[in-house]
mmCIF file of C-alpha atoms in Angstrom:
data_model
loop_
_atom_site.group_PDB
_atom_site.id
_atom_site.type_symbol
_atom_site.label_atom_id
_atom_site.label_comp_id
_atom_site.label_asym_id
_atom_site.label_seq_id
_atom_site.Cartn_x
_atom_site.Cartn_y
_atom_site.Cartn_z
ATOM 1 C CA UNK M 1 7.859 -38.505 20.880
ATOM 2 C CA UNK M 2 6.254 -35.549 19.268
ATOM 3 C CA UNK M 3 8.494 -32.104 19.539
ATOM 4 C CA UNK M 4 6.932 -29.183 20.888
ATOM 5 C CA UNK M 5 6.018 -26.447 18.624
ATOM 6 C CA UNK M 6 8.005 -23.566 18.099
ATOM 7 C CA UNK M 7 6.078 -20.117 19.223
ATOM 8 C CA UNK M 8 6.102 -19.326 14.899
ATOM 9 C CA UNK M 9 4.156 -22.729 15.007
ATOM 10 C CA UNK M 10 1.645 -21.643 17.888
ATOM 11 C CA UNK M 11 0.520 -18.589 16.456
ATOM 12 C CA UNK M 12 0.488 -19.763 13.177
ATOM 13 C CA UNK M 13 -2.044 -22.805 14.146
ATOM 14 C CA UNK M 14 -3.741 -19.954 15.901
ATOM 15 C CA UNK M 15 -4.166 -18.126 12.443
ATOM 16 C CA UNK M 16 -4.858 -20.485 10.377
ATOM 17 C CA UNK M 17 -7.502 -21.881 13.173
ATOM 18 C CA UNK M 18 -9.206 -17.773 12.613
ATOM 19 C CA UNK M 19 -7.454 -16.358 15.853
ATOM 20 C CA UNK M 20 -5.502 -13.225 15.828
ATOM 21 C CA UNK M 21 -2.013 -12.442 17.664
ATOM 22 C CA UNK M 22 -1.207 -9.814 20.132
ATOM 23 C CA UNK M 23 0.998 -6.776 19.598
ATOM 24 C CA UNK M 24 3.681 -8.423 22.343
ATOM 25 C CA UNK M 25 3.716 -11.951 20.183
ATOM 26 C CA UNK M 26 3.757 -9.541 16.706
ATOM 27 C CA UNK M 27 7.186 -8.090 18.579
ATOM 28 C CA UNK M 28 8.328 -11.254 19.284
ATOM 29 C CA UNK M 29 8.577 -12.381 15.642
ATOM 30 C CA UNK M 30 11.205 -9.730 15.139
ATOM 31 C CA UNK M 31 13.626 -11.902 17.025
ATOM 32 C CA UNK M 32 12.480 -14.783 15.884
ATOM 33 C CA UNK M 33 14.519 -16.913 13.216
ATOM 34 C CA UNK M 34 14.170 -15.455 9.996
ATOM 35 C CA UNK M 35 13.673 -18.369 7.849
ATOM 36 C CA UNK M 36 11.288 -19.953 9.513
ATOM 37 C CA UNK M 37 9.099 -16.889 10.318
ATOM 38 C CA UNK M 38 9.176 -16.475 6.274
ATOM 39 C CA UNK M 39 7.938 -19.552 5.520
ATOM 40 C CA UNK M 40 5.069 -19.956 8.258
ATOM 41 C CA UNK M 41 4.341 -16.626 6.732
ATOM 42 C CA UNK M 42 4.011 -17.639 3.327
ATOM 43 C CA UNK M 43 1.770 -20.716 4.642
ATOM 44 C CA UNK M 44 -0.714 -18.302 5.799
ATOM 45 C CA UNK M 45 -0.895 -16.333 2.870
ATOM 46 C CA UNK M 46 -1.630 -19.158 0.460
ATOM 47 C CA UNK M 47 -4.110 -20.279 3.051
ATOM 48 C CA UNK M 48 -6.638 -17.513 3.118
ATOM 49 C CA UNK M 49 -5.142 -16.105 -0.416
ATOM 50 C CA UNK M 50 -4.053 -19.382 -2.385
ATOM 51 C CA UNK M 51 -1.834 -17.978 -4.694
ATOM 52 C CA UNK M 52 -3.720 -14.900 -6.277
ATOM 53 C CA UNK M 53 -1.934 -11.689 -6.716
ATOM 54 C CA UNK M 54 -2.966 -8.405 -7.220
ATOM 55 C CA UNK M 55 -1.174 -5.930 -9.629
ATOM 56 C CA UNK M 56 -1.838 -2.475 -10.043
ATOM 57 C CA UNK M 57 -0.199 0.711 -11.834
ATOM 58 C CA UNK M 58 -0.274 4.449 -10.974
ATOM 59 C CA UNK M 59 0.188 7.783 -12.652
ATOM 60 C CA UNK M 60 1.402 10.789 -11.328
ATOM 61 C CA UNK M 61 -1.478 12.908 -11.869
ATOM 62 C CA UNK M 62 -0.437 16.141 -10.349
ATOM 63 C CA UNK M 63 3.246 16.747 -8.993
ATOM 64 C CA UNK M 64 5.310 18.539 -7.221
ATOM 65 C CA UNK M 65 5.061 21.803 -4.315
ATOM 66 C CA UNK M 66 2.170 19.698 -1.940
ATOM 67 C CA UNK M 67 2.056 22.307 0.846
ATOM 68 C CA UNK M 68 2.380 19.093 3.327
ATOM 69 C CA UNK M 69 5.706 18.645 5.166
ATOM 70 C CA UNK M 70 6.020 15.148 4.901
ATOM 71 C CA UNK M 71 9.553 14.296 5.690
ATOM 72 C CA UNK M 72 10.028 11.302 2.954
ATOM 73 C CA UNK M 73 8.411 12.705 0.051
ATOM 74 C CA UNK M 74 10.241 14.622 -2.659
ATOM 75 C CA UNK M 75 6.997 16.399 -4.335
ATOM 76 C CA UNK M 76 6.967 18.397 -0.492
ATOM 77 C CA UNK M 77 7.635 22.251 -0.857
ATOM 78 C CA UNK M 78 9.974 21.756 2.036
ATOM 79 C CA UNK M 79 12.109 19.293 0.032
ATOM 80 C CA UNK M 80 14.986 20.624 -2.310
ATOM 81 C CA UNK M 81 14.873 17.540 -4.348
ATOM 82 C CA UNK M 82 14.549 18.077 -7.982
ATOM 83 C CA UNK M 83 11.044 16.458 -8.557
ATOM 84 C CA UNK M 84 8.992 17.349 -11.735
ATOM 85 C CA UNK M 85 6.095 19.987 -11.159
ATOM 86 C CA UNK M 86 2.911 20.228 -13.011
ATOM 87 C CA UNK M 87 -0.701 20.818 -12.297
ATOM 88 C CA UNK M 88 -3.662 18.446 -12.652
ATOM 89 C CA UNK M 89 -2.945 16.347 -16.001
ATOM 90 C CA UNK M 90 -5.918 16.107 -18.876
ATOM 91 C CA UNK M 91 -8.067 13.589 -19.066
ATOM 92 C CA UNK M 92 -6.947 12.334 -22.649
ATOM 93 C CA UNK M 93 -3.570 11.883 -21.085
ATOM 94 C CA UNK M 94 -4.906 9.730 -18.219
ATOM 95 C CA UNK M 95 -7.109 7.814 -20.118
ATOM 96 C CA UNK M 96 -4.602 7.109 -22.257
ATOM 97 C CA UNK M 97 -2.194 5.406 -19.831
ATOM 98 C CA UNK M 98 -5.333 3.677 -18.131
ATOM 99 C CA UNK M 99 -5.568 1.900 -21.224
ATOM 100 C CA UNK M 100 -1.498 1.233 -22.171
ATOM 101 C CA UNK M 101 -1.461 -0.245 -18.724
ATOM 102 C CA UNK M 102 -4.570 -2.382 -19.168
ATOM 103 C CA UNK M 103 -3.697 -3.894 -22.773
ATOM 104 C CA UNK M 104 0.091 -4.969 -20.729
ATOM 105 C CA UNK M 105 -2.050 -7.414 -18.613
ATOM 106 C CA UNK M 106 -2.261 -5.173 -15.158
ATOM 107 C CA UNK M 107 -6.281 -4.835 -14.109
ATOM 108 C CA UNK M 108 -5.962 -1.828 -12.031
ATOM 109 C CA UNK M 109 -4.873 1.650 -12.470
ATOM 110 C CA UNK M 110 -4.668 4.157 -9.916
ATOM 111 C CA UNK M 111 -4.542 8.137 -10.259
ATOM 112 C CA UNK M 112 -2.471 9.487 -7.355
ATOM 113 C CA UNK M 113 -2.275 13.629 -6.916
ATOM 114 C CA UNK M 114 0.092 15.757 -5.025
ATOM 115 C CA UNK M 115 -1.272 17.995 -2.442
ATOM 116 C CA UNK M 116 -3.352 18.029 0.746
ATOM 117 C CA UNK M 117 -6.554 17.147 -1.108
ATOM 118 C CA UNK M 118 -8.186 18.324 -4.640
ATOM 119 C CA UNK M 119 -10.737 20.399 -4.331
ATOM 120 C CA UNK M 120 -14.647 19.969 -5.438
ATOM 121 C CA UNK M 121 -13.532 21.213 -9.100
ATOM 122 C CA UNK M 122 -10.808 19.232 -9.564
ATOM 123 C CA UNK M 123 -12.513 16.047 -8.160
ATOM 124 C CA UNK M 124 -14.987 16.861 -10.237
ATOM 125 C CA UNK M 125 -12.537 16.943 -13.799
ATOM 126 C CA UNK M 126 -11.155 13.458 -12.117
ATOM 127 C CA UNK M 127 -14.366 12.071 -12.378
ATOM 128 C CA UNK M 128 -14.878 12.984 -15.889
ATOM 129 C CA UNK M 129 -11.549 11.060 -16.548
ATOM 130 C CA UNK M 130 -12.414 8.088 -14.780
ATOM 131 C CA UNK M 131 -15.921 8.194 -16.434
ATOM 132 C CA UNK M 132 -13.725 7.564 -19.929
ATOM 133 C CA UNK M 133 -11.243 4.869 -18.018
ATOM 134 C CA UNK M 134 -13.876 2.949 -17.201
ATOM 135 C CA UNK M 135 -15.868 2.947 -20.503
ATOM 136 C CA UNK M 136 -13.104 2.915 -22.609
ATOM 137 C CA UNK M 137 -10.473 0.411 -21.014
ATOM 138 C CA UNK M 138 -12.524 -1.467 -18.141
ATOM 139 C CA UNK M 139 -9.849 -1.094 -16.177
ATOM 140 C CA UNK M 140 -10.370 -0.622 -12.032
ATOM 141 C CA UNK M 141 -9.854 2.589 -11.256
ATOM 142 C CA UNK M 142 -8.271 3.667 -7.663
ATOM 143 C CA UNK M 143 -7.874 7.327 -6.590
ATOM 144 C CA UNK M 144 -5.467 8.591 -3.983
ATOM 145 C CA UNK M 145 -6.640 12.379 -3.861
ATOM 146 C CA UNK M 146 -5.408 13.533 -0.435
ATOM 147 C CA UNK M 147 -7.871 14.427 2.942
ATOM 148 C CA UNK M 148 -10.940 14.272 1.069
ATOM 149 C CA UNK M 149 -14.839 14.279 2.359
ATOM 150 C CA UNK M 150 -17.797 12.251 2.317
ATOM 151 C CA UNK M 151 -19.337 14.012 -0.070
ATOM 152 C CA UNK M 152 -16.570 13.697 -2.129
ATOM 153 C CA UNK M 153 -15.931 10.141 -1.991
ATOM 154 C CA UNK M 154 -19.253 9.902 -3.002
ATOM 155 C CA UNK M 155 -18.747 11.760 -6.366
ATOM 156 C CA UNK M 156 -15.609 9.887 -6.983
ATOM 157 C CA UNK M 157 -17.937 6.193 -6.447
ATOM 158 C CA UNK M 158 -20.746 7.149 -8.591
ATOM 159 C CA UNK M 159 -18.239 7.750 -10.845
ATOM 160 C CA UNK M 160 -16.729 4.546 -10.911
ATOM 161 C CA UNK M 161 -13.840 4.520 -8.676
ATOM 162 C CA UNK M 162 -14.002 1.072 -6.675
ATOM 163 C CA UNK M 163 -11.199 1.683 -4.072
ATOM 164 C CA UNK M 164 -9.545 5.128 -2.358
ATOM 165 C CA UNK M 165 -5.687 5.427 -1.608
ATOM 166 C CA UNK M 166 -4.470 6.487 1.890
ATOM 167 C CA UNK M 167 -1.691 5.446 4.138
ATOM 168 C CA UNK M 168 -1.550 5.959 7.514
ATOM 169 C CA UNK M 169 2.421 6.052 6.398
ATOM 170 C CA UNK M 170 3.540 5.023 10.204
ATOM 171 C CA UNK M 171 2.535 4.366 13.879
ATOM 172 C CA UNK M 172 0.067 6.878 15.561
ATOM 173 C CA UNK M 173 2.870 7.663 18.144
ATOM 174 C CA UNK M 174 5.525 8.158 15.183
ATOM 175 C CA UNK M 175 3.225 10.195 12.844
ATOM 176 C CA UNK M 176 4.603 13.711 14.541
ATOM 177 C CA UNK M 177 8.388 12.472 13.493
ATOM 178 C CA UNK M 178 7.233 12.172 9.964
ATOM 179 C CA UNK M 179 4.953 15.137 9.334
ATOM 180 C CA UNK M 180 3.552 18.250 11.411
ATOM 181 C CA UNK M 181 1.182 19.863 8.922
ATOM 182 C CA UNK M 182 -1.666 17.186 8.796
ATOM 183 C CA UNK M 183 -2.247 14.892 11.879
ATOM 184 C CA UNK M 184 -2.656 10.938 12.067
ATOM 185 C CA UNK M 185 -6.484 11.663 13.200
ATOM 186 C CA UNK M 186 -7.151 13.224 10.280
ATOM 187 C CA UNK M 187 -6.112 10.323 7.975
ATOM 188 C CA UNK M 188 -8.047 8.053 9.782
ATOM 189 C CA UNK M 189 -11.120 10.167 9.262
ATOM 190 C CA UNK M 190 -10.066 10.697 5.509
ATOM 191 C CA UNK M 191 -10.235 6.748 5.335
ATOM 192 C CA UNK M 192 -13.556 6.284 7.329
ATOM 193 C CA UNK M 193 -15.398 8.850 5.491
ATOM 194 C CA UNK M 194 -14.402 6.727 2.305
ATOM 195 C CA UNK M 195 -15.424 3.853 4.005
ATOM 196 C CA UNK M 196 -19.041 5.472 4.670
ATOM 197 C CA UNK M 197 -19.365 6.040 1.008
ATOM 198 C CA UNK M 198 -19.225 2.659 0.490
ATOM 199 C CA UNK M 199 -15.267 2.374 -1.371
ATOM 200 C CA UNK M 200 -12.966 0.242 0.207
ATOM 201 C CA UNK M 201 -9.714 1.344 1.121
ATOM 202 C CA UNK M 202 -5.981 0.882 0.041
ATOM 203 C CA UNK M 203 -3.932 2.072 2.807
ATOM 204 C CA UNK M 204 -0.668 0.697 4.479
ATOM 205 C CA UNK M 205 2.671 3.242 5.162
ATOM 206 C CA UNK M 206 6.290 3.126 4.547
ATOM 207 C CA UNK M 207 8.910 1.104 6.345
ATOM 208 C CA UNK M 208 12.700 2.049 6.833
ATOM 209 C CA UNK M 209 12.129 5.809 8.275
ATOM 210 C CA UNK M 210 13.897 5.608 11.319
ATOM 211 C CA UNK M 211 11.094 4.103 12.799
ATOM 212 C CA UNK M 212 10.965 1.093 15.499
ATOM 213 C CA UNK M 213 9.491 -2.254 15.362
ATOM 214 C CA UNK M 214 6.823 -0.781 17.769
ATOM 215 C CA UNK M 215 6.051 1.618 15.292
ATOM 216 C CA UNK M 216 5.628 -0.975 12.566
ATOM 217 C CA UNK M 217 3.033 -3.199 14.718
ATOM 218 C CA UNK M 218 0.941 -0.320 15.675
ATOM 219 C CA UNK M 219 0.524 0.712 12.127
ATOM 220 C CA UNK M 220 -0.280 -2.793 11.332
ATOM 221 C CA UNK M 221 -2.867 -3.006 14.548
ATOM 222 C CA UNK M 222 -4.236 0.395 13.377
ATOM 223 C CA UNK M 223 -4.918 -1.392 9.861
ATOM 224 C CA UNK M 224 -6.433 -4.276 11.976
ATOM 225 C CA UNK M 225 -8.542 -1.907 13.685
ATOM 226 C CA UNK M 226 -10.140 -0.037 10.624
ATOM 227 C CA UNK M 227 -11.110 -3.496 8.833
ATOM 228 C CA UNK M 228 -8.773 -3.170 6.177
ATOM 229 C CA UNK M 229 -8.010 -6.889 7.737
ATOM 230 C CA UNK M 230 -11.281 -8.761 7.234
ATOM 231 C CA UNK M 231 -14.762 -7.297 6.679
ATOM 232 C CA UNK M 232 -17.070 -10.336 5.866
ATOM 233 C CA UNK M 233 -18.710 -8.021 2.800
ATOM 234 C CA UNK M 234 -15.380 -7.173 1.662
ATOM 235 C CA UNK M 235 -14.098 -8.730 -1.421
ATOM 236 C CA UNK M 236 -10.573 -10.486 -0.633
ATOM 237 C CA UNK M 237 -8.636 -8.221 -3.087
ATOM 238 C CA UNK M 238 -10.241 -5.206 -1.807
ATOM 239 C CA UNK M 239 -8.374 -5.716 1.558
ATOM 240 C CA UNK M 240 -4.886 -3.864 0.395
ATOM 241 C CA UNK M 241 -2.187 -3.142 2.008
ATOM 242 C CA UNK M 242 0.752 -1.146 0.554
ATOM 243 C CA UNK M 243 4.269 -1.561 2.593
ATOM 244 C CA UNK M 244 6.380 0.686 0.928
ATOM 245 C CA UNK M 245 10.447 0.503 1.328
ATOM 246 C CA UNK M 246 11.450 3.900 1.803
ATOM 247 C CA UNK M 247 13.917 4.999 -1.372
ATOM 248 C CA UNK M 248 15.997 7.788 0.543
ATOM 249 C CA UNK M 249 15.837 10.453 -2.508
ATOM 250 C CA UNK M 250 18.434 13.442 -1.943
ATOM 251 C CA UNK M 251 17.068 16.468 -1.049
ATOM 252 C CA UNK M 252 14.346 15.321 1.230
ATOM 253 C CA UNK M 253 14.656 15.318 5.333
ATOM 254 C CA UNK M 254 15.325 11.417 5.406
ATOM 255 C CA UNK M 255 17.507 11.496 1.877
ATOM 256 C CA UNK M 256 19.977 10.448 4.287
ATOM 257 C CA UNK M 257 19.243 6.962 5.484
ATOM 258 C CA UNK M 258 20.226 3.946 4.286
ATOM 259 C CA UNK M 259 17.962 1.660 2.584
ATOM 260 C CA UNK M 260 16.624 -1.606 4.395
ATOM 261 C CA UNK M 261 17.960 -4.844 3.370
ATOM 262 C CA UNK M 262 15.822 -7.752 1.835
ATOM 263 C CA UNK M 263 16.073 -9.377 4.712
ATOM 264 C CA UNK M 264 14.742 -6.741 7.006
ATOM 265 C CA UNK M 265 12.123 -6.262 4.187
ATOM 266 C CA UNK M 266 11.199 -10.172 4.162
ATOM 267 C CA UNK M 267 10.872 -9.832 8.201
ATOM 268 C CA UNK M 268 8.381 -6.913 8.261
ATOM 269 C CA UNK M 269 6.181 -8.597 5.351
ATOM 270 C CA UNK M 270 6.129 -11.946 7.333
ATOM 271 C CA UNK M 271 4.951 -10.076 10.583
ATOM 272 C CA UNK M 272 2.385 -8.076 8.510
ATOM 273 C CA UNK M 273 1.347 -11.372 6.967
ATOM 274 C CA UNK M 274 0.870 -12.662 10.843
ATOM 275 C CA UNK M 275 -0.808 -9.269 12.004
ATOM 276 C CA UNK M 276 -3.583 -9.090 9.050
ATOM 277 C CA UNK M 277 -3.226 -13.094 7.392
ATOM 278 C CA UNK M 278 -6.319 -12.161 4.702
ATOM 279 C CA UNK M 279 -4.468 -9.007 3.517
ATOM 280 C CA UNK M 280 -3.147 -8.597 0.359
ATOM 281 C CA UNK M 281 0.308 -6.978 1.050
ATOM 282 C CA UNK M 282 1.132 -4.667 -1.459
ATOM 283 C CA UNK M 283 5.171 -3.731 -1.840
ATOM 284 C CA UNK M 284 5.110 -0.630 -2.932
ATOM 285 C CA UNK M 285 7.749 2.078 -3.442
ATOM 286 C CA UNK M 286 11.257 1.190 -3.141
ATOM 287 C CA UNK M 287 11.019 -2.272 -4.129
ATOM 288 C CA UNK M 288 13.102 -1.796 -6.985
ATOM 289 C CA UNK M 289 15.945 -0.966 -4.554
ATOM 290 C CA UNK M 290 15.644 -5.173 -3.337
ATOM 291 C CA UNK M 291 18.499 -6.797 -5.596
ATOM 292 C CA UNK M 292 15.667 -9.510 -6.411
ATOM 293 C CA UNK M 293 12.815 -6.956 -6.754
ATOM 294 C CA UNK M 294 10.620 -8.431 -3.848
ATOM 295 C CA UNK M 295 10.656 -12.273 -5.221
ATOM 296 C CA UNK M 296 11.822 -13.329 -1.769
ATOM 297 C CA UNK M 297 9.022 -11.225 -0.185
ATOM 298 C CA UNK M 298 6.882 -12.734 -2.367
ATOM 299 C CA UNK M 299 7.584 -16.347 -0.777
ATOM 300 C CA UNK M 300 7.744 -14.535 2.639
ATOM 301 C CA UNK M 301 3.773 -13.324 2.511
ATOM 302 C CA UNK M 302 3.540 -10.214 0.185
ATOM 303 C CA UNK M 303 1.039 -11.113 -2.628
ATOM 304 C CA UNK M 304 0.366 -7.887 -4.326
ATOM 305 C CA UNK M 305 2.896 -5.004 -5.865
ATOM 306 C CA UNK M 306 2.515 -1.902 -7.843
ATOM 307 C CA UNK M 307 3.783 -2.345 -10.798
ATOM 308 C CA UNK M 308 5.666 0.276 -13.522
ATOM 309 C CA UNK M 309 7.233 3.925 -12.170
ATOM 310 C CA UNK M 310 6.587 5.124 -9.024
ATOM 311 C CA UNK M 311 5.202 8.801 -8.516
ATOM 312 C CA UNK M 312 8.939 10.525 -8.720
ATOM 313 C CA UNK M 313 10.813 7.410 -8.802
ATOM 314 C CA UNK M 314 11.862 4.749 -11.357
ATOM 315 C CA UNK M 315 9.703 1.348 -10.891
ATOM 316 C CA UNK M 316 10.075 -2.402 -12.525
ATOM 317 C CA UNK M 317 8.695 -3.028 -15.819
ATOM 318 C CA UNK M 318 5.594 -4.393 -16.133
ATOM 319 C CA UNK M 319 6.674 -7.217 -18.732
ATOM 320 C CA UNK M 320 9.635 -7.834 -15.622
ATOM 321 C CA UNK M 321 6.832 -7.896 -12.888
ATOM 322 C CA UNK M 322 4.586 -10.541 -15.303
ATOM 323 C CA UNK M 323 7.348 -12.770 -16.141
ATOM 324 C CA UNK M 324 8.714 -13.065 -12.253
ATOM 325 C CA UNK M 325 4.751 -13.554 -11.189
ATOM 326 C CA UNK M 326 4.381 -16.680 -13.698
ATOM 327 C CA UNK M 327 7.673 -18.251 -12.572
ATOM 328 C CA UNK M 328 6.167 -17.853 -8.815
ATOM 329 C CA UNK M 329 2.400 -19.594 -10.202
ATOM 330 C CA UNK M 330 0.857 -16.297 -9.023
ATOM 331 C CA UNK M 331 -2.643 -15.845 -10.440
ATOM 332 C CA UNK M 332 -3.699 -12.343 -11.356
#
């Protein structure tokens, strides 16, 4: 006599069969037994994603005093954290680490800048640098340049940017508890007037804030909702979707929490994997606080990372991050 399935077996099938889950079974997985949920998880992923990874880099590319309040970040003028400040960095500079990046083995490189947004002359130096990335080093080229326009985005495509940077960072409802001086709404336009220009967007948010499992799903849904889930013209690997670990840095609002486990880490990846199965889950920052530096989230649905330092944070090495993607048969 045949067993019943276990609910992580129904809405599995369900997935794999091209249905979607509902926010009350998403909540459901979070009491659901861990091992299992991890492994259904990682059946899902090599089902629409086989095992292809995607690795990426950043650079810093202007730090420090953003006039934005968010409560986790330590480049905030309302942090006291000791974060390096400097204004928009030289092309030669950025070209230069485009290409150090790209000769390690990592195909994209992303140029993230403090701030609420650049403005038209900045964006316009950025393009001049990415201009030289992309002739000189063929590596992708992502931007993450704050609230930006249409007109904008459109600079930064013609110039050969292929996909913007922005996180919702947490739930719609949640968004107040994390900063006041920009609002949820205006993200979302942000990442739909990117979308209009015809880039496809990188966005995702940061886990381990104080926030609740609700909070987590609604992000996700939110995700869902904007198509970074499935859009039938989308490329695969253009469907990111970075789950950072928060990395409580002294100095900052939340400096004072205590850093998620890898277990609570493998748990929200495997209900991300079940909330947006085609994704590819990007751990982010704080990864390098996981004693195994995300290998378990790897077999527990992740399938992308950001590789290298963080923006005021230390990172894994590149050669580390290669090494432990071989051992796991990832494909870049």
């Amino acid at each position: 006599m045949t067993e019943p399935m276990t609910m992580i077996q129904e809405l599995k099938t369900r997935i794999l069969n091209g249905g979607m889950i509902s926010r009350e079974e998403a909540l459901a997985l979070y009491e659901a037994p861990l091992e299992e949920l991890c492994s259904a998880a990682r059946q899902i992923q090599l089902h629409f994603c086989q095992n292809r990874f995607d690795l990426c880099t950043i650079i810093n590319g202007k730090s420090g005093r953003c006039p934005e309040n968010c409560r986790f970040c330590a480049q905030s003028a309302y942090s006291s954290s000791s974060a390096e400040e400097y204004p928009l960095l030289d092309a030669d500079t950025i070209v230069r680490e485009a290409g150090r990046n790209h000769r390690q083995g990592v195909p994209r490189f992303s140029i993230v800048t403090s701030g609420r947004q650049l403005n038209d002359r900045e964006v316009d130096r950025m393009c001049l640098a990415i201009q030289r990335i992309r002739k000189e080093t063929g590596c992708l080229v992502c931007a993450s340049f704050g609230l930006l326009d249409q007109s904008q985005y459109e600079k930064l495509k013609e110039a050969g940017v292929t996909r913007i940077h922005n996180n919702l960072e947490t739930s719609r409802s949640n968004f107040p508890n994390v900063c006041t001086t920009h609002t949820f709404d205006q993200k979302l336009a942000a990442i739909k007037a990117a979308q209009a220009a015809g880039l496809t967007v990188c966005s995702g948010g940061i886990v381990g804030m104080g926030e609740t499992p609700e909070d987590q799903v609604d992000m996700a849904l939110s995700l869902r909702e904007l198509g970074i889930r499935s859009v039938p013209q989308l490329p695969q690997r253009e469907r990111s979707v970075p789950v950072n670990m928060l990395n409580p840095i002294p100095g900052t609002p939340l400096g004072h929490l205590a850093p998620l486990t890898g277990d609570q880490m493998r748990r929200i990846v495997a209900v991300f994997r079940f909330l947006l199965p085609d994704a590819f889950i990007r751990l982010a920052g704080g990864r390098g606080l996981l004693p195994d530096k995300g290998r378990s989230c790897f077999l527990s649905g992740a399938n992308a990372a950001i590789s290298g330092d963080m923006l005021t944070t230390s990172g894994i090495s590149t050669a580390a991050d290669l090494q432990m993607l071989s051992e796991l048969g990832c494909v870049l």
